[in-house]
CSV table of C-alpha atoms in Angstrom, one decimal:
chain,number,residue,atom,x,y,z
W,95,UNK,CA,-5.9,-71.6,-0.6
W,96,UNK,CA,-8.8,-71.3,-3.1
W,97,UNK,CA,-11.9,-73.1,-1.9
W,98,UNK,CA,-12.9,-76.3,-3.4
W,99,UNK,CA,-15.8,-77.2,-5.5
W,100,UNK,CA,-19.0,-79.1,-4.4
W,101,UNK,CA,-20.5,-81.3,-6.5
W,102,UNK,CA,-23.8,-83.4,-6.4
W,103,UNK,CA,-24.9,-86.6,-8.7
W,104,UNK,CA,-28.8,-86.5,-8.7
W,105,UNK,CA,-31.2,-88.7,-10.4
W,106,UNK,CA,-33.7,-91.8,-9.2
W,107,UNK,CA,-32.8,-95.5,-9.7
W,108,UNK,CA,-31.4,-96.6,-12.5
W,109,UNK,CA,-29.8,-93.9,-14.0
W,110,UNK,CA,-26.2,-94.8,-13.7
W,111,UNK,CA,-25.5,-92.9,-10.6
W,112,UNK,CA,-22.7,-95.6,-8.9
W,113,UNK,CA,-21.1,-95.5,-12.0
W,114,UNK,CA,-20.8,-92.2,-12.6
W,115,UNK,CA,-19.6,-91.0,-9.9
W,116,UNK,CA,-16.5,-92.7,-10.1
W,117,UNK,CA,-16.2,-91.7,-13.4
W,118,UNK,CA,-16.5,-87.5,-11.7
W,119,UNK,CA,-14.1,-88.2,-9.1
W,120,UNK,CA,-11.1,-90.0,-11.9
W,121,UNK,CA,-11.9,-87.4,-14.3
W,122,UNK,CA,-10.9,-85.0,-11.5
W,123,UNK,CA,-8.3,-86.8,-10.4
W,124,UNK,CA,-6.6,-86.8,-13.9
W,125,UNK,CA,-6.7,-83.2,-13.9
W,126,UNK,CA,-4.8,-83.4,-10.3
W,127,UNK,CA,-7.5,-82.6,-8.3
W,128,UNK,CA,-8.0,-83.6,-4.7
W,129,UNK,CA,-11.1,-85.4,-4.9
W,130,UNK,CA,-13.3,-87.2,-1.8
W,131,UNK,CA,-16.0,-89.1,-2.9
W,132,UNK,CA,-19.0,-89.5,0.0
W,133,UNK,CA,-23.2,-90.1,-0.3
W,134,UNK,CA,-26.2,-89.2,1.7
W,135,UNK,CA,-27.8,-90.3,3.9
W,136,UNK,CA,-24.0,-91.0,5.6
W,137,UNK,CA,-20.7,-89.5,5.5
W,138,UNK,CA,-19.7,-89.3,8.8
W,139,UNK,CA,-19.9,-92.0,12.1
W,140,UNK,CA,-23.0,-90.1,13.0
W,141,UNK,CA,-24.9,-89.8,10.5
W,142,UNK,CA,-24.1,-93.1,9.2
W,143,UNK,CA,-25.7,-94.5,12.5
W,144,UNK,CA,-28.7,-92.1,11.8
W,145,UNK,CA,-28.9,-93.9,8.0
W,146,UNK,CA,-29.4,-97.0,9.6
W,147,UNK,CA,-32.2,-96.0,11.9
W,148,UNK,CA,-33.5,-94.5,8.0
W,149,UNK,CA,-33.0,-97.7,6.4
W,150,UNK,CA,-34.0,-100.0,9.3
W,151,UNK,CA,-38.5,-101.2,9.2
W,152,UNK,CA,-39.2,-100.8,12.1
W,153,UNK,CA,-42.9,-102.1,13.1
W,154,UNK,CA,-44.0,-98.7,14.3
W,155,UNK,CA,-44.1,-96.5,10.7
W,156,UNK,CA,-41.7,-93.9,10.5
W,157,UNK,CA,-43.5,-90.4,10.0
W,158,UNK,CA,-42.5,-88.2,7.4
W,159,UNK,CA,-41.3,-85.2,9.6
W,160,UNK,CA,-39.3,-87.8,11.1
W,161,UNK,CA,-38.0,-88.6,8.4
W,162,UNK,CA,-36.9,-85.4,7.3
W,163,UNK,CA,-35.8,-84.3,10.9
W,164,UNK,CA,-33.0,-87.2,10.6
W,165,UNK,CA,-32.0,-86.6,7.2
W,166,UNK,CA,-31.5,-83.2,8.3
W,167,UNK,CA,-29.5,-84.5,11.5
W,168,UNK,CA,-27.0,-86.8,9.6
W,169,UNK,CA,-27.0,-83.7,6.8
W,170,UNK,CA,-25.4,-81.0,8.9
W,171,UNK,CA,-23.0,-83.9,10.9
W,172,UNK,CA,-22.0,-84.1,6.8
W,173,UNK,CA,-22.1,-80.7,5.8
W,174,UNK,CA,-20.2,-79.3,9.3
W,175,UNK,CA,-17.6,-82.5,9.8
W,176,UNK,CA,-16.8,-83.4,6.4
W,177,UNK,CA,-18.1,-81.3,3.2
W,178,UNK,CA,-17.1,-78.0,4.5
W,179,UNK,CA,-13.7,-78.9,6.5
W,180,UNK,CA,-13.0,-81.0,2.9
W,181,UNK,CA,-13.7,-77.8,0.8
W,182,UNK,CA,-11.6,-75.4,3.1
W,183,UNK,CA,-8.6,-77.4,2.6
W,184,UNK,CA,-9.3,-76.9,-1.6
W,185,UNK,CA,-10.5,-80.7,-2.0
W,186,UNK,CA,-13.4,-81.1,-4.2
W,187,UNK,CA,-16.2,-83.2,-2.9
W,188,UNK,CA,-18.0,-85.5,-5.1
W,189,UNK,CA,-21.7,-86.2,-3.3
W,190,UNK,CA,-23.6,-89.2,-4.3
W,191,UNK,CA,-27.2,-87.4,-3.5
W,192,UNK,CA,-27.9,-84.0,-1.3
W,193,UNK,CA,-30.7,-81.8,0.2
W,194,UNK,CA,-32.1,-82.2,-3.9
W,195,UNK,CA,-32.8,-85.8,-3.1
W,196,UNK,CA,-35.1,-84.8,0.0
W,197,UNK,CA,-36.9,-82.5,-2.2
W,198,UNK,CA,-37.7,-85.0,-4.8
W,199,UNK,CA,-38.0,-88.3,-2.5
W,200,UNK,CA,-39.7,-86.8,0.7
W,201,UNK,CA,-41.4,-83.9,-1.2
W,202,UNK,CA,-42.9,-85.1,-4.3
W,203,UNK,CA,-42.4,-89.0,-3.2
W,204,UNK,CA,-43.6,-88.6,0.7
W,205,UNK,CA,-45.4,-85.3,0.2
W,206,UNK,CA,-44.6,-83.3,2.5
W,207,UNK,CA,-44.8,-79.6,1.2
W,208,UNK,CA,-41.7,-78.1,-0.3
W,209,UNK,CA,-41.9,-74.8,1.8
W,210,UNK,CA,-41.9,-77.3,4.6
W,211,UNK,CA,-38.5,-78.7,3.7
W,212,UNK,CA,-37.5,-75.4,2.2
W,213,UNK,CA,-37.7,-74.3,6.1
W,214,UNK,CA,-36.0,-77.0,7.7
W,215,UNK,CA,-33.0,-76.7,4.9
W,216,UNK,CA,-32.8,-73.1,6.1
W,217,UNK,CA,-32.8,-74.2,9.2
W,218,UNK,CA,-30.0,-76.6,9.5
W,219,UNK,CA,-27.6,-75.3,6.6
W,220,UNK,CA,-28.4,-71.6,5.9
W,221,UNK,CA,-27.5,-71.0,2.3
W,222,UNK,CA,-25.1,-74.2,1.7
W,223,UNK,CA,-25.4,-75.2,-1.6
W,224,UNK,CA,-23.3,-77.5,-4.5
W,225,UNK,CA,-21.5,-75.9,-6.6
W,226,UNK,CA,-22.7,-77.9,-9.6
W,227,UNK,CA,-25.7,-80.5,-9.2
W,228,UNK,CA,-25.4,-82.9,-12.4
W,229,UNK,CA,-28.8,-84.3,-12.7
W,230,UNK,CA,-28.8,-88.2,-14.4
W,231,UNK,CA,-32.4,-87.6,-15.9
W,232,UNK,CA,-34.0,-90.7,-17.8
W,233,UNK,CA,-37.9,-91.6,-18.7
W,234,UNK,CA,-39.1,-94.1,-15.8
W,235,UNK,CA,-39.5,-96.6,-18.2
W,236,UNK,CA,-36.1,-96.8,-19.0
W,237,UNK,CA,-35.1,-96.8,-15.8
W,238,UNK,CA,-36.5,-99.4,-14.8
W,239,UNK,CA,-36.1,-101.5,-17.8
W,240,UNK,CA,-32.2,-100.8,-16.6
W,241,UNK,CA,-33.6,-102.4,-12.9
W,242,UNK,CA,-35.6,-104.9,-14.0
W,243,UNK,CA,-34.1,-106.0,-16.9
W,244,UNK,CA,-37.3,-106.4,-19.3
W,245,UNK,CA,-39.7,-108.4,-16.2
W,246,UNK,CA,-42.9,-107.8,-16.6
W,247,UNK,CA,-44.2,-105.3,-13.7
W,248,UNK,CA,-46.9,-106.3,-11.4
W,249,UNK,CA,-49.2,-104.2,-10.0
W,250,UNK,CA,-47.0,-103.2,-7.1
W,251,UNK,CA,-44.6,-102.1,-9.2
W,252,UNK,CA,-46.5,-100.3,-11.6
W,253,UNK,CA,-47.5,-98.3,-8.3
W,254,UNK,CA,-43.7,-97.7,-8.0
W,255,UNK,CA,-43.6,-96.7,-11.3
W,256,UNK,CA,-45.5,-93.4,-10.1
W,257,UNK,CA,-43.6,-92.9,-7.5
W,258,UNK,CA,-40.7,-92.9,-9.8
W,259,UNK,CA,-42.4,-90.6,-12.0
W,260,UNK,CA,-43.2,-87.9,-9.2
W,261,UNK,CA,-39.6,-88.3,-8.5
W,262,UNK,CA,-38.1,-87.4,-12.0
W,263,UNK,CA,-40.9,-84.3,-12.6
W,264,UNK,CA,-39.7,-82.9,-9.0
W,265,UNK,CA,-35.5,-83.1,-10.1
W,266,UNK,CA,-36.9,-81.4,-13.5
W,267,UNK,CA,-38.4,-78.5,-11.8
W,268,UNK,CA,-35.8,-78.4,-9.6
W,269,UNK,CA,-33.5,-78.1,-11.9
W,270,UNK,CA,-35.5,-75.4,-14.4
W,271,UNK,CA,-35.6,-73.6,-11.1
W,272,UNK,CA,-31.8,-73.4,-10.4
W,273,UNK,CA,-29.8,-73.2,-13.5
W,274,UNK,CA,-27.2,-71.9,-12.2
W,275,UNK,CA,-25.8,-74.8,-10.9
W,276,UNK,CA,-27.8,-77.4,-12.6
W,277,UNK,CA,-26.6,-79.1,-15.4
W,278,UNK,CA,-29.1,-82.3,-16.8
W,279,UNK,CA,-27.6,-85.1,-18.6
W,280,UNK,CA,-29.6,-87.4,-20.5
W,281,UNK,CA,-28.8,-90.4,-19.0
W,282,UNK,CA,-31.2,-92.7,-21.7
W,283,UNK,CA,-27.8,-92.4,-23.7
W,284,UNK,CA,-25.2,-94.7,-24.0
W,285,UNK,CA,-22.3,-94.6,-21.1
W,286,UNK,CA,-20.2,-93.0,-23.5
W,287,UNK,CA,-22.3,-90.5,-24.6
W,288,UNK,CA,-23.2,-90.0,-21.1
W,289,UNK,CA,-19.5,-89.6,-19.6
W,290,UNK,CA,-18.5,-87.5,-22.6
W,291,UNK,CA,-22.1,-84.7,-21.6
W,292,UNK,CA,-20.4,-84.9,-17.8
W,293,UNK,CA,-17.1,-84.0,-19.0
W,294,UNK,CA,-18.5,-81.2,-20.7
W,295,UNK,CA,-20.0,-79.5,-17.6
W,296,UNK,CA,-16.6,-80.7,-15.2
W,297,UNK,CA,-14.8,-77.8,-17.9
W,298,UNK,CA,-17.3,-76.0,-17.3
W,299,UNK,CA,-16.3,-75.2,-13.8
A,127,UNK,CA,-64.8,-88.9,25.0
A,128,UNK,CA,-63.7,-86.3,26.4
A,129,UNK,CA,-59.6,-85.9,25.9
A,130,UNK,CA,-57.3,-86.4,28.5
A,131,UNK,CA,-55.1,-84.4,30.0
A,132,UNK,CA,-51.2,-83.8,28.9
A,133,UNK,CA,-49.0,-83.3,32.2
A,134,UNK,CA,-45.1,-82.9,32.1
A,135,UNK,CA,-42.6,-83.2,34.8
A,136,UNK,CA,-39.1,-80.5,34.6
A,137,UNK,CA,-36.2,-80.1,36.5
A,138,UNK,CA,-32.5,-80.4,36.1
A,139,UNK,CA,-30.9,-82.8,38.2
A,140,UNK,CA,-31.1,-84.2,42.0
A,141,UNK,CA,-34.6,-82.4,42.0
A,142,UNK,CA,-36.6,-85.5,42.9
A,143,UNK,CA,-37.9,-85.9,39.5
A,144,UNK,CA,-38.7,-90.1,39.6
A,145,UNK,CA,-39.9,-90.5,42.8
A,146,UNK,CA,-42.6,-87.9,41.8
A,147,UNK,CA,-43.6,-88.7,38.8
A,148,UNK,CA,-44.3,-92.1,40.3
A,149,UNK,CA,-46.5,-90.5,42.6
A,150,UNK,CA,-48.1,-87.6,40.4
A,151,UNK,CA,-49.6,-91.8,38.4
A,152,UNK,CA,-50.8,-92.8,41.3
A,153,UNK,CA,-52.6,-89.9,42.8
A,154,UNK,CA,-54.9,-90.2,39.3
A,155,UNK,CA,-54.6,-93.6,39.4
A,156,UNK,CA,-56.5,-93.2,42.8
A,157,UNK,CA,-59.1,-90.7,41.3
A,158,UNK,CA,-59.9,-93.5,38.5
A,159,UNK,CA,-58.1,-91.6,35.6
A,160,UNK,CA,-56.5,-94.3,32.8
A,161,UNK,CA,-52.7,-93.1,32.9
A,162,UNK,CA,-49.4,-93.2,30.9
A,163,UNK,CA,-46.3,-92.5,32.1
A,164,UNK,CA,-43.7,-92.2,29.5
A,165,UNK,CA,-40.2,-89.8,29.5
A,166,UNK,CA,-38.2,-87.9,26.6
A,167,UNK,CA,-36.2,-88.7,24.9
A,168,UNK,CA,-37.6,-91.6,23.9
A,169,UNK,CA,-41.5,-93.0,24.2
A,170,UNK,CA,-41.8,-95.3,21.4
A,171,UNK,CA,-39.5,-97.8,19.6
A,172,UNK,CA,-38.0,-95.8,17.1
A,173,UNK,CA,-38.0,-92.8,19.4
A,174,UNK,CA,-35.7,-95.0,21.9
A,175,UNK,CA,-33.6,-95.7,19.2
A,176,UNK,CA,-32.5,-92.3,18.5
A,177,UNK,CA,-32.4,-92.0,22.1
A,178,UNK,CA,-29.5,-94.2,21.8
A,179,UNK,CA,-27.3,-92.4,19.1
A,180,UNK,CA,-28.4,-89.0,21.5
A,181,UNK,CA,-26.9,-91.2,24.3
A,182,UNK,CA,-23.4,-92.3,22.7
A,183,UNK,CA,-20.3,-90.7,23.0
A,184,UNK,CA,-19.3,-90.9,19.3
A,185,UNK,CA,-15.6,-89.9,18.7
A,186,UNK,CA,-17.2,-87.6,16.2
A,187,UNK,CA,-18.5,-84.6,18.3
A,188,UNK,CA,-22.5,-84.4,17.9
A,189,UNK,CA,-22.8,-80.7,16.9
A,190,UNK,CA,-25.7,-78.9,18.6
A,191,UNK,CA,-28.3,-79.0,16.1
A,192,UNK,CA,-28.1,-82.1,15.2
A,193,UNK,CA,-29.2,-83.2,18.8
A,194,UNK,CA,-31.9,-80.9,18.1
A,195,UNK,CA,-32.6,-82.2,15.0
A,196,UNK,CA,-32.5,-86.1,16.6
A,197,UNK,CA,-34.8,-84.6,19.6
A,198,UNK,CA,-37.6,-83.2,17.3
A,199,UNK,CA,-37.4,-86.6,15.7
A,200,UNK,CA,-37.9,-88.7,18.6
A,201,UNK,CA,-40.0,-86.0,19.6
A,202,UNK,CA,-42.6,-86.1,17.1
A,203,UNK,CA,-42.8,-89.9,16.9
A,204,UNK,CA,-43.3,-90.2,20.6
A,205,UNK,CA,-46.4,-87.3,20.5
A,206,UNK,CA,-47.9,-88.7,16.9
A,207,UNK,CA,-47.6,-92.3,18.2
A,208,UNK,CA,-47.9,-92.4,22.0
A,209,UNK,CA,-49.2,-89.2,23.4
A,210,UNK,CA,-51.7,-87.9,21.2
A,211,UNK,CA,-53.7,-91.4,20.5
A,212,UNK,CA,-53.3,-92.0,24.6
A,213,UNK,CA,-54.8,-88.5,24.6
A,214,UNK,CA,-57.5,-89.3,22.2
A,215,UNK,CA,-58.6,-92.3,24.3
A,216,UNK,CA,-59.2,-90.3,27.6
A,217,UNK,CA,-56.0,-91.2,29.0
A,218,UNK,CA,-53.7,-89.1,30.9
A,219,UNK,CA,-50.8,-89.1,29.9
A,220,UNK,CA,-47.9,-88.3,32.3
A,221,UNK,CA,-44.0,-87.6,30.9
A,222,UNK,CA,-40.6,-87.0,32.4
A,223,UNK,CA,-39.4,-83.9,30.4
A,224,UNK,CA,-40.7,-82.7,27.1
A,225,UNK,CA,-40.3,-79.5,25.2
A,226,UNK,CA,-39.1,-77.0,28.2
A,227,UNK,CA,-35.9,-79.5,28.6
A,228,UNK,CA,-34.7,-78.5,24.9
A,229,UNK,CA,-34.6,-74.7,25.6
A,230,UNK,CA,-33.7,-75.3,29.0
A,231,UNK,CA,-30.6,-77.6,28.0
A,232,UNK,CA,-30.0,-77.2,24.9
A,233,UNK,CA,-30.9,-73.4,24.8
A,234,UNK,CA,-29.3,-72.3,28.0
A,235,UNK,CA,-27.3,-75.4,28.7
A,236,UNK,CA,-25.9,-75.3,24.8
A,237,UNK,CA,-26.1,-72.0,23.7
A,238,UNK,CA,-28.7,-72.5,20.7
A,239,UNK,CA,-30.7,-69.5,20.2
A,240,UNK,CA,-34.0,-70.1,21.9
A,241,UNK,CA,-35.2,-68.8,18.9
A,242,UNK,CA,-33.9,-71.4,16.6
A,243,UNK,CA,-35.5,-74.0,18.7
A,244,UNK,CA,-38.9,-72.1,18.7
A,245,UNK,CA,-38.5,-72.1,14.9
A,246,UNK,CA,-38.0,-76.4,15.1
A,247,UNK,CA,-40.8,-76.7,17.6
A,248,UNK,CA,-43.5,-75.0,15.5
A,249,UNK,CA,-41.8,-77.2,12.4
A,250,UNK,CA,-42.1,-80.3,14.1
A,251,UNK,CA,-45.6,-79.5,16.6
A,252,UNK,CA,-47.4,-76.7,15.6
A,253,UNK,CA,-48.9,-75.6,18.7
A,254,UNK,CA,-49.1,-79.1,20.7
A,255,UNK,CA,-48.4,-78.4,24.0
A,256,UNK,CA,-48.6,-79.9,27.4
A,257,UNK,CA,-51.8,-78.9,29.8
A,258,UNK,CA,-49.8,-78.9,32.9
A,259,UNK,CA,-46.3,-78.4,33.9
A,260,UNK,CA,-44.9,-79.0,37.2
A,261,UNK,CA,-41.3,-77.8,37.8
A,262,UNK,CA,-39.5,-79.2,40.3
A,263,UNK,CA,-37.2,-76.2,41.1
A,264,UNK,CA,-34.5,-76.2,43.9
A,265,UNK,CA,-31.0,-74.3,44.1
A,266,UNK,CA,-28.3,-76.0,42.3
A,267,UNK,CA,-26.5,-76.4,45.6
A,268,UNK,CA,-29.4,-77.9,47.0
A,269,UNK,CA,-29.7,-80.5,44.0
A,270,UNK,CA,-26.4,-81.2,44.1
A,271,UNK,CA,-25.8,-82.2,47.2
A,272,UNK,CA,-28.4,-84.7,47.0
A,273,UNK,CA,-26.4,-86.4,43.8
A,274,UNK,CA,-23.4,-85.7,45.6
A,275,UNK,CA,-23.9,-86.7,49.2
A,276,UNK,CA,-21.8,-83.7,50.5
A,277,UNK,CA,-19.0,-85.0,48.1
A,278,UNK,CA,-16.7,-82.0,47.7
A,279,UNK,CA,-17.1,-80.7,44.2
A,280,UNK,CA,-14.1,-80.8,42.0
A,281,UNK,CA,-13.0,-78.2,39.4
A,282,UNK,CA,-15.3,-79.9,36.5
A,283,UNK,CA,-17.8,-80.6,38.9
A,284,UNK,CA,-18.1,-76.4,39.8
A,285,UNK,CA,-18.3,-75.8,36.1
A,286,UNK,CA,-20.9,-78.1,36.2
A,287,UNK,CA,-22.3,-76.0,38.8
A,288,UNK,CA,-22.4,-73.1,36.7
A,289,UNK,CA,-24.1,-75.1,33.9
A,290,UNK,CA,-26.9,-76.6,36.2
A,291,UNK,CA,-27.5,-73.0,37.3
A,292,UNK,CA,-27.8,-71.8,33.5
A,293,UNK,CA,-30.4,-74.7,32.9
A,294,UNK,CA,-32.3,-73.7,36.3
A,295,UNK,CA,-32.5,-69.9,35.2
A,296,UNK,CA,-34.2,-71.3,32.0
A,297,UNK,CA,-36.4,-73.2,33.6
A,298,UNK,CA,-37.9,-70.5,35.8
A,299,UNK,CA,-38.0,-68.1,32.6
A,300,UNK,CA,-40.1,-70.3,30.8
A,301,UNK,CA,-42.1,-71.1,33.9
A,302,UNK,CA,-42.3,-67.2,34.0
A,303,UNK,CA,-43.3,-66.7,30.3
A,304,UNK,CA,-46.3,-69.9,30.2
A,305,UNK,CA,-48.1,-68.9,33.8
A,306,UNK,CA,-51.3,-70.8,32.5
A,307,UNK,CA,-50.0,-74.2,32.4
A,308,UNK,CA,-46.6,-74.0,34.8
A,309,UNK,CA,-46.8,-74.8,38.4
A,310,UNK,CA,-43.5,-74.3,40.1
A,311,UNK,CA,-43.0,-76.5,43.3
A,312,UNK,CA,-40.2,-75.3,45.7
A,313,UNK,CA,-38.5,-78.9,45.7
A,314,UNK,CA,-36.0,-77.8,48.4
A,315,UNK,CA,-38.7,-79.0,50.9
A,316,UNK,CA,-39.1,-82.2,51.9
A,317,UNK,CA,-40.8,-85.1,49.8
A,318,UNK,CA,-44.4,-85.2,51.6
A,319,UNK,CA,-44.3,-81.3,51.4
A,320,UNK,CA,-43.7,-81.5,47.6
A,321,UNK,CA,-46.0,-84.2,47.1
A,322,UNK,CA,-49.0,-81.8,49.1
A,323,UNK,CA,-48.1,-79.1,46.6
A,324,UNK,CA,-48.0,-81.3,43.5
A,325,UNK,CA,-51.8,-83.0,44.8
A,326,UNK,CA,-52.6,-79.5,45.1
A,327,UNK,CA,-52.0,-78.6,41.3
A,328,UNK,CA,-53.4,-82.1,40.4
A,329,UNK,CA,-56.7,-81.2,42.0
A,330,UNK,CA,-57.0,-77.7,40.2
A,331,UNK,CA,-56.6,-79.4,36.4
């Protein structure tokens, strides 16, 4: 049985992720596809209880390496019990954020140094990697128009903004870096337009 | 200030690691040192809750690395949050199991390659490590009948034999390997002997 394909929707808030990952997985589907459709941080019983310990604010501040340790915890529980079993039986899995997320979020968001993760990635999953990574890439500002639906941001916010901004630079170089497997869609487009770029790159493969 | 000293307690099980570790507290309690006692996994309230999901039996079988992974998270909150600032303030700070329980139980017990752990532990700690180890080290037989009572030992109870006997090896390999902060203390004697021994080590740090 040939092996299936892994694919990975990147991009920060408010590019259109939720929707277009549906969109992925039906457009597979038409073309008679087996398709499972999961997300990080989660996928499996374990590292869904590890996403809440990620999610939960906890007085005491969670460190950075922590962080990253659980990430990495729930990651390979994901990889290991669902991805790979998933792939082996010629199913293509549809990933709503991978080990690209970490990079961007808990390297240029968190900063903690990329060789750092780079290590820890090696560490846990060897050379595992999608298949095709499609990248939802759109300026901050439209982004979060998108979020905030024309407020006016207060300081806190514009602080975010930032934030946001390290986040889309990282995904850029990260994707200038890998090519081969990257494929960035300019998600400041309309939906169409959008869906009709991610068709493209599903022939593609 | 000068910085206190970092003191763990090993041993697999039935060794007579609580009672001690109790009394290792208050023998510097005694001398006027400030003292912490705290045990892995666990220390501090995020630390406990990975504990926890370490803890479960989860339908889903926890693969070996990601208890490793959950360990060196716990791990690093518990030194960054509880030991080192406990350190910092003069305190002594006193723990049931650290480090030498991962390659002792997950190395030997769980067949990871020691040096995959060695790998994590310089990720997560650099080159923290305690001042003082004390090993409680008996013969597995020994230990066991002390859980046991001189219960007969089943079938899963010998393999359990052979697995306690893996972990003790380990133990007294990395005892071997880190002469300059282990103290091995034949636990197979009798609680006031042990105790003697254990002063004695106390007095020399």
């Amino acid at each position: 049985m040939t092996r299936g394909k892994f694919i990975t929707l990147e991009g920060s808030e408010g590019v259109g992720k939720s929707s277009n990952i549906q969109f992925i997985a039906n457009t597979l589907k038409a073309l008679g596809i087996a398709v499972v459709t999961t997300r990080e941080p989660g996928g499996t019983p374990i590292a869904e209880e590890i996403r809440q310990i990620l999610l939960t604010e906890y007085e005491e501040p969670t460190l950075p390496e922590t962080e990253l340790l659980l990430l990495y915890a729930g990651r390979k529980q994901h990889v290991e019990h669902l991805i790979k079993p998933a792939l082996a039986l010629g199913k293509w899995v549809v990933c709503d954020r991978f080990f690209d997320a970490t990079f961007a979020y808990q390297g240029a968001g968190r900063n903690i140094a990329i060789e750092k993760i780079e290590q820890l990635n090696q560490w846990a999953l060897g050379e595992f990697s999608p298949d095709l990574t499609i990248l939802l890439d759109a300026p901050v500002d439209i982004a979060f128009e998108r979020i905030k639906h024309e407020r006016k941001l207060d300081r806190f916010e514009k602080e975010k903004k930032e934030f946001f901004e390290k986040i889309r630079m990282q995904y850029l170089r990260i994707a200038q870096k890998n090519p081969h497997r990257y494929h960035v869609v300019d998600a400041a487009k309309t939906l169409v337009e959008v869906q009709t770029e991610i068709k493209k790159c599903l022939d593609n493969i």
